[in-house]
Coordinates of C-alpha atoms in Angstrom, one line a residue:
Chain O
M191 CA 57.8 41.9 5.6
K192 CA 59.6 40.0 8.2
A193 CA 60.1 36.3 7.2
K194 CA 58.3 33.8 9.4
D195 CA 60.4 32.1 11.9
T196 CA 60.3 28.4 10.8
A197 CA 63.0 27.1 13.1
Q198 CA 62.3 23.9 14.9
R199 CA 62.3 24.1 18.6
W200 CA 63.4 20.9 20.5
S201 CA 62.3 19.8 23.9
A202 CA 65.4 17.9 24.7
A203 CA 69.2 17.9 24.1
V204 CA 72.0 15.5 23.4
N205 CA 73.6 14.5 26.8
R206 CA 76.8 16.1 27.8
V207 CA 79.5 13.5 28.7
T208 CA 82.9 14.4 30.3
I209 CA 85.9 12.1 29.8
G210 CA 89.1 12.5 31.8
T211 CA 89.8 14.2 35.0
A212 CA 90.9 17.8 35.1
S213 CA 94.0 18.5 37.2
G214 CA 93.4 19.4 40.8
N215 CA 91.2 17.1 43.0
G216 CA 93.8 14.4 42.4
G217 CA 92.9 14.5 38.7
H218 CA 94.9 13.0 35.9
G219 CA 95.3 16.1 33.7
K220 CA 92.9 17.2 31.1
S221 CA 89.3 16.5 30.5
V222 CA 86.9 17.0 27.6
T223 CA 83.2 17.3 27.4
I224 CA 81.2 16.3 24.4
G225 CA 77.5 16.6 23.4
G226 CA 75.0 19.2 24.5
A227 CA 73.4 20.0 21.2
K228 CA 69.8 21.1 21.1
C229 CA 69.6 21.4 17.4
I230 CA 70.0 19.4 14.2
P231 CA 73.8 19.3 13.6
W232 CA 75.1 22.9 13.2
M233 CA 71.6 24.5 12.8
A234 CA 72.4 26.7 15.7
Y235 CA 69.4 29.0 15.0
E236 CA 67.2 26.2 16.4
G237 CA 69.0 25.9 19.7
E238 CA 72.3 25.4 21.4
R239 CA 75.0 24.1 19.2
G240 CA 76.5 22.1 22.0
N241 CA 80.2 21.3 22.7
R242 CA 82.8 21.4 20.0
P243 CA 83.2 17.9 18.5
A244 CA 86.3 16.3 20.0
I245 CA 89.2 14.6 18.1
A246 CA 90.8 11.4 19.5
V247 CA 94.0 10.1 17.9
E248 CA 94.2 6.3 17.6
I249 CA 97.1 4.2 18.8
W250 CA 97.5 0.5 19.2
D251 CA 99.1 -1.5 22.0
S252 CA 100.7 -3.6 19.4
G253 CA 100.3 -4.7 15.8
G254 CA 100.5 -1.3 14.2
A255 CA 102.8 -2.8 11.6
S256 CA 99.7 -3.8 9.8
W257 CA 98.7 -0.1 9.2
A258 CA 98.9 1.5 5.8
E259 CA 102.3 2.7 4.5
E260 CA 101.2 6.3 4.6
L261 CA 100.4 6.0 8.3
K262 CA 103.7 4.2 9.0
K263 CA 105.5 7.1 7.4
Q264 CA 104.1 9.1 10.3
Y265 CA 104.3 6.7 13.2
G266 CA 106.7 4.0 12.0
D267 CA 109.4 4.7 14.5
V268 CA 107.1 4.5 17.5
I269 CA 104.5 2.1 16.2
D270 CA 105.9 -0.8 18.3
N271 CA 106.1 1.3 21.4
P272 CA 102.7 2.4 22.6
V273 CA 104.0 4.9 25.2
A274 CA 106.2 6.7 22.7
W275 CA 103.3 6.5 20.2
A276 CA 101.0 8.0 22.7
K277 CA 103.4 10.9 23.3
R278 CA 103.7 11.5 19.5
A279 CA 99.9 11.4 19.2
A280 CA 99.6 13.9 22.0
E281 CA 101.9 16.3 20.2
L282 CA 99.2 16.6 17.5
G283 CA 97.1 18.5 20.0
P284 CA 94.0 16.2 20.1
D285 CA 91.3 16.2 22.8
L286 CA 91.9 12.5 23.6
I287 CA 94.0 9.5 22.8
C288 CA 92.2 6.3 21.8
L289 CA 94.2 3.2 22.9
R290 CA 92.9 0.3 20.9
L291 CA 94.0 -3.0 22.4
M292 CA 94.3 -4.8 19.1
G293 CA 97.2 -6.9 20.4
T294 CA 94.9 -8.8 22.6
H295 CA 93.0 -10.1 19.6
P296 CA 93.4 -13.9 19.5
D297 CA 94.5 -13.6 15.9
R298 CA 96.7 -10.6 16.4
G299 CA 99.1 -11.5 19.2
D300 CA 96.6 -12.8 21.8
R301 CA 98.3 -10.7 24.5
G302 CA 96.9 -11.1 28.0
A303 CA 95.1 -8.8 30.4
D304 CA 98.3 -8.1 32.3
D305 CA 100.1 -7.1 29.2
A306 CA 97.3 -4.8 28.2
A307 CA 97.1 -3.3 31.7
K308 CA 100.8 -2.6 31.7
V309 CA 100.6 -0.8 28.4
L310 CA 97.6 1.2 29.7
E311 CA 99.6 2.2 32.8
G312 CA 102.5 3.3 30.7
V313 CA 100.2 5.5 28.5
L314 CA 98.4 6.9 31.5
S315 CA 101.6 8.1 33.1
A316 CA 103.1 9.4 29.9
I317 CA 100.2 11.7 28.8
D318 CA 97.7 13.9 30.6
L319 CA 95.0 13.7 27.9
P320 CA 91.7 11.8 28.5
L321 CA 91.8 8.3 27.2
I322 CA 89.5 6.0 25.2
V323 CA 90.3 2.3 25.9
W324 CA 88.9 0.1 23.2
G325 CA 89.0 -3.7 23.3
C326 CA 89.8 -6.0 20.4
G327 CA 86.1 -6.8 19.8
V328 CA 86.3 -10.5 20.6
E329 CA 83.8 -10.9 23.5
E330 CA 85.5 -13.5 25.6
K331 CA 88.8 -11.7 25.3
D332 CA 87.4 -8.3 26.0
N333 CA 85.7 -9.7 29.1
T334 CA 89.0 -10.7 30.6
V335 CA 91.1 -7.8 29.4
L336 CA 88.9 -4.8 29.9
P337 CA 88.0 -5.3 33.5
R338 CA 91.7 -5.6 34.3
C339 CA 92.3 -2.3 32.4
S340 CA 89.4 -0.6 34.0
E341 CA 90.8 -1.4 37.4
V342 CA 94.3 -0.1 36.4
A343 CA 92.7 3.2 35.3
K344 CA 90.3 3.4 38.2
G345 CA 89.2 7.0 38.8
K346 CA 90.7 8.3 35.6
N347 CA 87.2 8.6 34.0
C348 CA 88.2 7.0 30.8
L349 CA 85.8 6.0 28.0
F350 CA 85.7 2.2 27.7
G351 CA 84.4 0.3 24.8
T352 CA 82.5 -1.5 23.8
V353 CA 79.3 -3.0 25.1
T354 CA 77.0 -4.7 22.7
E355 CA 73.5 -6.2 22.8
K356 CA 75.0 -9.6 23.5
N357 CA 77.9 -8.7 25.7
Y358 CA 77.5 -5.9 28.2
R359 CA 77.3 -7.1 31.8
T360 CA 81.0 -7.5 32.5
L361 CA 82.1 -4.2 31.2
V362 CA 79.1 -2.3 32.7
A363 CA 80.1 -3.7 36.1
A364 CA 83.7 -2.8 35.7
C365 CA 83.0 0.7 34.5
L366 CA 80.5 1.2 37.3
A367 CA 83.0 0.0 39.9
D368 CA 85.9 2.1 38.6
G369 CA 84.2 5.2 37.4
H370 CA 84.5 5.1 33.6
K371 CA 82.3 6.2 30.8
L372 CA 81.0 3.6 28.3
I373 CA 80.8 3.1 24.5
A374 CA 77.6 1.3 23.5
E375 CA 78.0 -0.3 20.1
S376 CA 75.3 -1.3 17.6
P377 CA 75.7 -2.8 14.2
L378 CA 74.2 -0.1 12.0
D379 CA 70.8 -0.6 13.5
I380 CA 69.0 2.1 15.4
N381 CA 66.7 -0.4 17.1
I382 CA 69.6 -2.2 18.6
A383 CA 71.3 1.2 19.5
K384 CA 68.3 1.8 21.7
Q385 CA 68.3 -1.7 23.0
V386 CA 71.9 -1.7 24.0
N387 CA 71.3 1.5 26.0
I388 CA 68.3 0.1 27.8
L389 CA 70.2 -3.1 28.6
A390 CA 73.1 -1.1 30.1
H391 CA 70.6 1.0 32.0
D392 CA 68.8 -2.1 33.3
A393 CA 72.2 -3.4 34.4
G394 CA 72.5 -0.3 36.6
Y395 CA 74.6 1.9 34.3
P396 CA 73.5 5.6 33.9
L397 CA 72.3 6.6 30.5
E398 CA 74.0 10.0 30.9
N399 CA 77.4 8.3 30.9
I400 CA 77.0 6.5 27.6
V401 CA 78.5 7.4 24.3
M402 CA 76.8 5.8 21.3
Y403 CA 78.8 4.1 18.6
P404 CA 76.3 3.2 15.9
T405 CA 79.2 1.7 13.7
S406 CA 81.0 3.8 11.2
A407 CA 81.6 3.4 7.5
A408 CA 84.1 5.2 5.2
M409 CA 83.0 7.4 2.3
G410 CA 81.9 5.1 -0.5
Y411 CA 81.4 2.2 1.9
G412 CA 77.9 2.8 3.3
F413 CA 78.5 6.3 4.8
E414 CA 75.0 7.3 3.8
Y415 CA 73.4 4.5 5.7
V416 CA 75.3 5.6 8.9
Y417 CA 74.3 9.2 8.2
S418 CA 70.6 8.3 8.1
I419 CA 70.8 6.4 11.4
M420 CA 72.6 9.3 13.1
E421 CA 70.0 11.7 11.7
R422 CA 67.1 9.6 13.0
A423 CA 68.7 9.1 16.3
R424 CA 69.4 12.9 16.7
I425 CA 65.8 13.8 15.8
A426 CA 64.3 11.2 18.2
G427 CA 66.7 12.3 21.0
L428 CA 65.9 15.9 20.6
G429 CA 62.2 15.0 20.5
G430 CA 62.6 13.4 24.0
D431 CA 63.7 9.8 23.6
P432 CA 66.1 9.3 26.5
L433 CA 67.6 6.2 24.8
L434 CA 68.8 8.2 21.8
Q435 CA 70.2 11.3 23.6
Q436 CA 73.7 9.9 23.9
P437 CA 76.6 11.7 22.0
V438 CA 77.9 9.8 19.0
L439 CA 81.4 8.5 18.4
C440 CA 82.6 7.9 14.9
D441 CA 85.5 5.5 14.4
V442 CA 86.7 7.2 11.2
G443 CA 90.4 6.3 11.0
R444 CA 89.9 2.6 11.1
E445 CA 87.2 2.6 8.5
A446 CA 88.8 5.2 6.1
W447 CA 92.1 3.4 6.1
S448 CA 90.4 0.1 5.3
A449 CA 89.3 1.6 2.0
K450 CA 91.4 0.9 -1.0
E451 CA 91.1 4.6 -2.0
A452 CA 93.1 5.4 1.2
Q453 CA 95.6 2.7 1.4
A454 CA 96.5 1.4 -2.0
S455 CA 99.6 2.6 -3.7
E456 CA 99.6 4.5 -6.9
D457 CA 101.0 1.5 -8.7
A458 CA 98.1 -0.6 -7.6
L459 CA 95.5 2.0 -8.5
P460 CA 96.9 3.9 -11.6
G461 CA 95.0 7.1 -12.1
F462 CA 94.0 7.5 -8.5
G463 CA 96.8 10.0 -7.7
P464 CA 99.6 9.9 -5.2
A465 CA 98.8 7.9 -2.1
E466 CA 100.3 10.5 0.2
E467 CA 97.6 13.0 -0.8
R468 CA 94.8 10.4 -1.2
G469 CA 94.9 8.6 2.2
F470 CA 94.6 11.5 4.6
L471 CA 92.0 13.2 2.3
W472 CA 89.8 10.1 2.4
E473 CA 90.0 10.0 6.1
G474 CA 89.6 13.7 6.6
L475 CA 86.7 14.1 4.2
T476 CA 85.0 11.1 5.7
A477 CA 85.3 12.7 9.1
T478 CA 84.0 16.1 7.9
N479 CA 81.0 14.3 6.5
Y480 CA 80.4 12.8 10.0
L481 CA 80.6 16.3 11.5
Q482 CA 77.6 17.1 9.3
A483 CA 75.9 14.0 10.5
G484 CA 76.3 15.1 14.1
A485 CA 79.4 13.3 15.3
D486 CA 80.5 14.4 18.8
L487 CA 83.7 12.4 18.9
L488 CA 85.9 11.4 16.0
V489 CA 88.7 8.8 16.2
L490 CA 91.4 9.7 13.6
R491 CA 94.8 8.5 12.5
H492 CA 96.7 10.7 10.1
P493 CA 98.2 14.0 11.3
R494 CA 97.1 15.8 8.1
A495 CA 93.6 14.4 8.4
I496 CA 93.5 15.7 12.0
A497 CA 94.6 19.2 10.9
L498 CA 92.0 19.2 8.1
V499 CA 89.2 18.1 10.4
R500 CA 90.2 20.7 13.1
K501 CA 90.0 23.4 10.5
A502 CA 86.6 22.2 9.4
I503 CA 85.4 22.2 13.0
D504 CA 86.8 25.8 13.5
R505 CA 84.8 26.9 10.5
L506 CA 81.6 25.2 11.5
V507 CA 81.8 26.6 15.0
A508 CA 82.3 30.1 13.7
E509 CA 79.4 29.7 11.3
A510 CA 77.2 28.4 14.0
A511 CA 78.2 31.3 16.3
A512 CA 77.3 33.7 13.4
M513 CA 73.8 32.1 13.2
T514 CA 73.0 33.0 16.8
G515 CA 74.5 36.5 16.5
Chain K
M209 CA 50.9 11.2 23.2
Y210 CA 50.6 14.0 25.8
I211 CA 49.2 12.3 28.8
I212 CA 46.9 14.0 31.4
G213 CA 46.2 11.8 34.3
E214 CA 42.6 11.7 35.3
R215 CA 42.7 10.0 38.7
I216 CA 42.5 13.0 41.0
N217 CA 38.7 13.5 40.6
G218 CA 36.1 13.7 43.3
M219 CA 34.0 11.2 41.3
F220 CA 36.4 8.5 42.6
K221 CA 35.5 7.3 46.0
D222 CA 39.1 7.3 47.4
V223 CA 39.7 10.8 46.1
R224 CA 36.4 12.1 47.4
R225 CA 37.1 10.7 50.8
A226 CA 40.6 12.3 50.8
I227 CA 39.2 15.7 49.8
V228 CA 36.5 15.5 52.5
E229 CA 39.0 14.4 55.2
K230 CA 41.8 16.6 53.9
D231 CA 44.0 13.5 53.6
K232 CA 47.1 15.0 51.8
Q233 CA 49.0 11.7 51.8
A234 CA 46.3 9.9 49.8
I235 CA 46.1 12.6 47.2
Q236 CA 49.9 12.8 46.9
N237 CA 50.1 9.0 46.5
V238 CA 47.7 9.1 43.5
A239 CA 49.6 12.1 42.1
L240 CA 53.0 10.4 42.3
A241 CA 51.6 7.0 41.0
Q242 CA 50.3 8.7 37.9
V243 CA 53.5 10.7 37.3
K244 CA 55.5 7.4 37.6
A245 CA 53.1 5.9 35.1
N246 CA 54.0 8.6 32.6
A247 CA 51.4 11.2 33.2
Q248 CA 52.8 14.5 32.0
V249 CA 50.0 16.6 33.5
L250 CA 47.7 15.9 36.4
D251 CA 44.0 16.7 36.1
L252 CA 42.4 18.0 39.3
N253 CA 38.7 17.8 39.7
V254 CA 36.9 18.4 43.0
G255 CA 33.7 16.9 41.7
P256 CA 30.8 16.6 44.1
A257 CA 33.2 16.3 47.1
S258 CA 32.9 19.8 48.5
D259 CA 30.5 22.6 48.8
K260 CA 33.4 25.0 48.7
P261 CA 34.9 24.1 45.3
I262 CA 37.4 27.0 45.1
E263 CA 38.9 26.2 48.5
A264 CA 38.9 22.5 47.7
M265 CA 40.6 23.1 44.4
M266 CA 43.3 25.2 45.9
W267 CA 43.9 22.6 48.5
L268 CA 44.3 20.0 45.8
V269 CA 46.7 22.3 43.9
N270 CA 48.9 22.9 46.9
T271 CA 48.8 19.3 48.1
V272 CA 49.9 18.0 44.7
R273 CA 52.5 20.8 44.2
E274 CA 54.2 19.6 47.4
V275 CA 55.3 16.5 45.6
T276 CA 55.6 17.2 41.8
D277 CA 56.1 20.2 39.5
V278 CA 54.2 18.8 36.5
P279 CA 51.6 21.1 34.9
L280 CA 48.2 20.9 36.6
S281 CA 44.9 20.8 34.7
I282 CA 42.3 22.8 36.7
D283 CA 39.2 20.9 35.8
S284 CA 36.0 22.9 36.3
P285 CA 33.4 24.5 34.1
K286 CA 33.1 27.4 36.5
W287 CA 34.6 30.7 35.4
E288 CA 34.6 32.0 39.0
L289 CA 36.8 29.1 40.0
Q290 CA 39.2 29.4 37.1
K291 CA 39.6 33.1 37.7
E292 CA 40.4 32.5 41.3
V293 CA 42.5 29.4 41.1
V294 CA 44.6 29.7 37.9
P295 CA 46.6 32.8 39.0
N296 CA 47.5 31.0 42.2
V297 CA 48.8 27.8 40.7
P298 CA 52.6 27.5 41.2
G299 CA 54.1 26.4 37.9
H300 CA 52.2 25.7 34.8
A301 CA 48.4 25.5 34.8
I302 CA 46.0 24.2 32.1
I303 CA 42.5 25.7 32.2
N304 CA 40.1 22.8 31.7
S305 CA 37.8 23.9 30.2
C306 CA 35.7 26.5 28.3
K307 CA 33.1 26.2 25.6
A308 CA 33.2 27.4 22.0
D309 CA 31.3 30.5 22.6
E310 CA 32.8 33.8 21.4
A311 CA 32.5 35.8 24.5
E312 CA 33.5 32.9 26.7
L313 CA 36.6 32.1 24.6
E314 CA 37.7 35.7 24.7
R315 CA 37.5 35.7 28.4
Y316 CA 39.3 32.4 28.9
V317 CA 42.0 33.1 26.2
A318 CA 42.8 36.4 27.9
L319 CA 43.1 34.6 31.3
A320 CA 45.4 32.0 29.8
V321 CA 47.6 34.6 28.0
E322 CA 47.8 36.8 31.1
K323 CA 48.7 34.0 33.5
N324 CA 50.9 32.1 31.0
A325 CA 48.6 29.1 31.3
S326 CA 47.2 26.7 28.6
L327 CA 43.6 26.2 27.7
I328 CA 41.4 23.3 26.8
A329 CA 38.4 24.4 24.8
L330 CA 35.4 22.1 24.1
T331 CA 33.5 22.0 20.8
I332 CA 30.3 22.7 22.7
D333 CA 28.1 25.8 22.0
E334 CA 24.8 27.0 23.4
K335 CA 23.1 24.1 21.7
G336 CA 25.3 21.6 23.5
V337 CA 27.4 18.8 22.1
P338 CA 27.2 18.6 18.3
S339 CA 25.6 15.5 16.8
D340 CA 27.9 15.4 13.8
A341 CA 31.6 15.9 12.8
E342 CA 31.0 19.1 10.8
K343 CA 29.7 21.2 13.7
R344 CA 32.7 20.0 15.8
V345 CA 35.1 21.1 13.1
E346 CA 33.3 24.5 12.8
L347 CA 33.6 25.1 16.5
G348 CA 37.2 23.9 16.4
A349 CA 37.9 26.6 13.8
L350 CA 36.2 29.2 16.0
I351 CA 38.4 28.1 18.9
T352 CA 41.6 28.3 16.8
T353 CA 40.6 31.7 15.5
K354 CA 39.9 33.1 18.9
A355 CA 43.0 31.7 20.4
M356 CA 45.2 33.2 17.7
E357 CA 43.4 36.5 17.9
G358 CA 44.0 36.6 21.6
G359 CA 47.7 35.8 21.2
L360 CA 47.6 32.3 22.7
P361 CA 50.5 30.3 21.1
M362 CA 49.5 27.1 19.2
D363 CA 51.1 24.8 21.7
R364 CA 49.1 26.3 24.6
F365 CA 45.6 25.5 23.5
F366 CA 43.8 22.2 23.0
I367 CA 40.7 21.5 21.1
D368 CA 38.5 18.8 22.6
P369 CA 35.9 17.6 20.1
I370 CA 34.0 15.9 22.9
I371 CA 33.4 12.2 23.1
I372 CA 30.2 11.0 24.7
P373 CA 29.3 7.5 25.8
V374 CA 28.8 5.0 23.1
N375 CA 25.7 3.4 24.8
A376 CA 23.9 6.7 24.7
A377 CA 25.3 8.1 21.5
P378 CA 26.3 5.3 19.2
A379 CA 27.3 7.6 16.3
A380 CA 29.6 9.8 18.5
P381 CA 32.8 7.8 18.4
A382 CA 32.9 7.6 14.6
N383 CA 31.9 11.3 14.3
V384 CA 34.7 12.3 16.7
L385 CA 37.2 10.4 14.7
N386 CA 36.0 12.1 11.6
A387 CA 36.2 15.4 13.3
L388 CA 39.8 14.7 14.5
Q389 CA 40.9 14.0 10.9
Q390 CA 39.5 17.3 9.7
L391 CA 40.6 19.4 12.7
R392 CA 44.2 18.5 12.2
L393 CA 44.1 20.1 8.8
L394 CA 42.9 23.4 10.3
S395 CA 46.4 24.8 10.5
S396 CA 50.1 23.9 10.1
P397 CA 51.4 22.8 12.5
P398 CA 48.0 21.3 13.5
P399 CA 46.3 22.5 16.6
R400 CA 46.6 20.2 19.6
L401 CA 43.7 17.8 19.8
L402 CA 42.5 16.2 23.0
L403 CA 39.9 13.9 24.3
G404 CA 38.6 12.9 27.7
L405 CA 38.9 9.3 26.8
S406 CA 37.0 7.5 29.6
N407 CA 33.8 9.3 28.6
V408 CA 33.4 7.0 25.7
S409 CA 32.6 4.1 27.9
Q410 CA 30.7 5.9 30.7
G411 CA 28.0 3.5 32.0
C412 CA 29.1 0.7 29.7
N413 CA 30.3 -2.8 30.4
E414 CA 33.9 -3.7 29.5
R415 CA 35.0 -0.1 30.1
R416 CA 38.7 -0.8 29.9
L417 CA 38.4 -2.6 26.6
I418 CA 36.3 0.1 25.1
N419 CA 38.8 2.8 26.3
R420 CA 41.7 0.9 25.0
T421 CA 40.3 0.3 21.6
Y422 CA 39.1 3.9 21.2
L423 CA 42.5 5.2 22.3
V424 CA 44.1 3.4 19.4
M425 CA 41.5 4.7 17.0
A426 CA 41.7 8.3 18.2
L427 CA 45.5 8.4 18.1
T428 CA 45.4 7.1 14.6
A429 CA 42.9 9.8 13.6
G430 CA 45.2 12.6 14.9
M431 CA 44.5 13.0 18.6
D432 CA 47.8 14.0 20.3
S433 CA 46.8 14.7 23.9
V434 CA 44.5 12.6 26.1
I435 CA 43.0 12.6 29.5
L436 CA 43.1 9.0 30.7
D437 CA 43.9 6.7 33.6
P438 CA 47.7 6.1 33.3
L439 CA 47.5 3.5 36.0
D440 CA 45.6 1.2 33.5
T441 CA 48.7 -0.6 32.2
E442 CA 47.0 -2.3 29.3
L443 CA 45.6 1.0 28.2
M444 CA 49.0 2.6 28.3
N445 CA 50.6 -0.4 26.4
A446 CA 48.0 0.0 23.6
G447 CA 48.8 3.7 23.4
I448 CA 52.6 3.2 23.4
T449 CA 52.2 0.5 20.7
T450 CA 50.0 2.8 18.6
E451 CA 52.7 5.5 18.8
L452 CA 55.3 3.0 17.6
L453 CA 53.1 1.8 14.7
L454 CA 52.5 5.4 13.7
Q455 CA 56.2 6.0 13.6
K456 CA 56.1 8.5 16.5
T457 CA 58.8 6.5 18.3
I458 CA 61.6 4.2 17.2
Y459 CA 61.4 0.5 17.8
C460 CA 63.6 -1.5 20.1
D461 CA 62.9 -4.9 21.6
S462 CA 62.1 -3.3 25.0
F463 CA 59.8 -0.7 23.4
L464 CA 57.3 -0.6 26.3
E465 CA 59.9 -0.1 28.9
A466 CA 61.8 2.3 26.6
Y467 CA 58.7 4.5 26.3
R468 CA 58.1 4.5 30.0
M469 CA 61.6 5.9 30.6
R470 CA 60.6 9.1 28.8
G471 CA 60.4 11.9 31.3
A472 CA 61.3 9.5 34.1

C-alpha cells in the first residue's frame, strides 16, 4: 500500500533578496540572492528549498587586534589594513564580505564617518563581491556613520545594518535614497522582529528588501532559544505572515568566538583540547546548527569554519535535491 | 480566518440600484473596498434586484473580475443558475450553496470537481434547518462523506452549520457553537467550517455588537471561514484579536495593522 502523503503544503515562501550588482549594467561585480524557501528548512518534499544559504566573511575597519589568537593566526598580517583583509577574505571564495565598522564605536577608536566611508570606498574598489556594511551598534554613532557610508556605496546594492525598534528612521531613509538592502535587528524576540519590519515598512521601506537578524547565539549560549524563534518565524511566514517572510541572517563568527570554548587557550582550559581545532569547530558547528534552523545568510570568520560550513551546505543541498527526485 | 465579503448583495439598497442601473463603477468600488479590507473572497448575490438572475449574476461576475482576481462566491440556491454561471467564472469560483441532500450533494460536488470550483454545503435537509447541534453534525458528516466520495479535496468544501437569528431562535447560537466543536473532529485535518455571520442578528437591535460578539465565539469554537462585512472595522478588529488570542498569529505591537497587511 502506498504511504499517505503527509507533507505540509505552504501558501507562502520566504522572500528572495538580492545583494550586490552583477557586472554589466554598470554593476559592481557579483551578486547573490538568498531566501525563496517554501518549506521547513531542508524539507524539500514540502516545497521549493530556496536559494543556497550564503556565506559572508567578516572583516573590521579597525580593531581586529582584539580578535582571538586563532583568528589572528589567519589574518594577523592584514588585520590592520581593511582593504588587504578584504582581499584575503575574498580569496576564501565566500558569497559576500561583511565589513563591520567596529572602529567607529565610541569605546573602540571612535573613528568618524569620513574615515569609515574611506575604508568602505577602498574595500569596494578592491573586491567585486557583494558587501554587508554593519555599524558599531551605538545608535547615535551609526546614525552619523551609516548614512555617509550609504552615500559612498550608492547604487552598489549593499546590505546595511542594522535598524532596530528604537532606531530605524535614519538608516531606512539612507538605504531608500541610495538603493541598499536593510538588516532589521530584534533582541531575541519574535514580536519585536515583526514590529521592526512593520516600522520600516511604515517609514516607506519595502518589506521585500529586508533581511531579518533575530540576534544570534553560540552553541551553549542560548542557541536553542534562537532556533525556536527562527522556527516560529519560518512557520508563520510560510503560513502567510508578510512580516515574517524575510530571509534570516545569523551572525555566527562574532558569537562563536566570544565563547570561551572557542577562544581560550589550552593552558586556560586544560582538557578542552588544542585551541587550533576547537575554535573553528565551535564556529563551524554553531553555523551548521543555524543551517538546520533555516539560516539564509551566515557571517563567519575562520577559514576552516567556512570550509566546513560550505561542505555541510553542499551535502544538505544534495540531500534536498534527492528528496524532490 | 478566511474572509468572504458579503457586501455585493442585492439586499443592500446601493447594490440593488447598481444592478438595476448596470452601474459597474458602484459595484467595483464595493468590491475593491472589501478586498482592501482583507476580504479574500467576494460573495455575489443578486437578491431581489433582477428578474433575470442568471444574466444579472454573470454581469456581477464580469464586472467584479475587471478589477480583482480574488475567488468569487456565487451565492444562489438555484441549481439552474450555478450550472450556468460557475463554468463561466474566470478564475476560482465558490458555489454558495447546496443543501445536505444526497442527490443534491452528488450533483453539486460533481460540478465543483469538474469546474475546479469550491463548494459551500449547508446543514439543511428536507426538514429544514436542524433545531439542535446533533442533526447539524450528522448532516455535516454526510456532506464530508459525499465530498470525499466525489473526489472534492478537503480544502475545497465548506460545511455551513447554519446560524439563524437569535431573536427568532434563541437556542440556535449555542447549538451552532456546539456543532462547530463537534464538526471539527470529523476528520483530520478538520473540514472547513463556515458561517454567514450576519444572519445571527437579522432583525435585531445592536446588530454590529451581536455580530462582533458571535464572531469571537464562533472562531473560538472552530469556525475558520466566515461570510461577513469586512468594512465593519470593529468587527474585523475583534476577529483579528481572536486569531491572536487563539495563537493563529504572532503578536507585535501593531498587530491590527500587521494582520491587515496580509495579502495586501
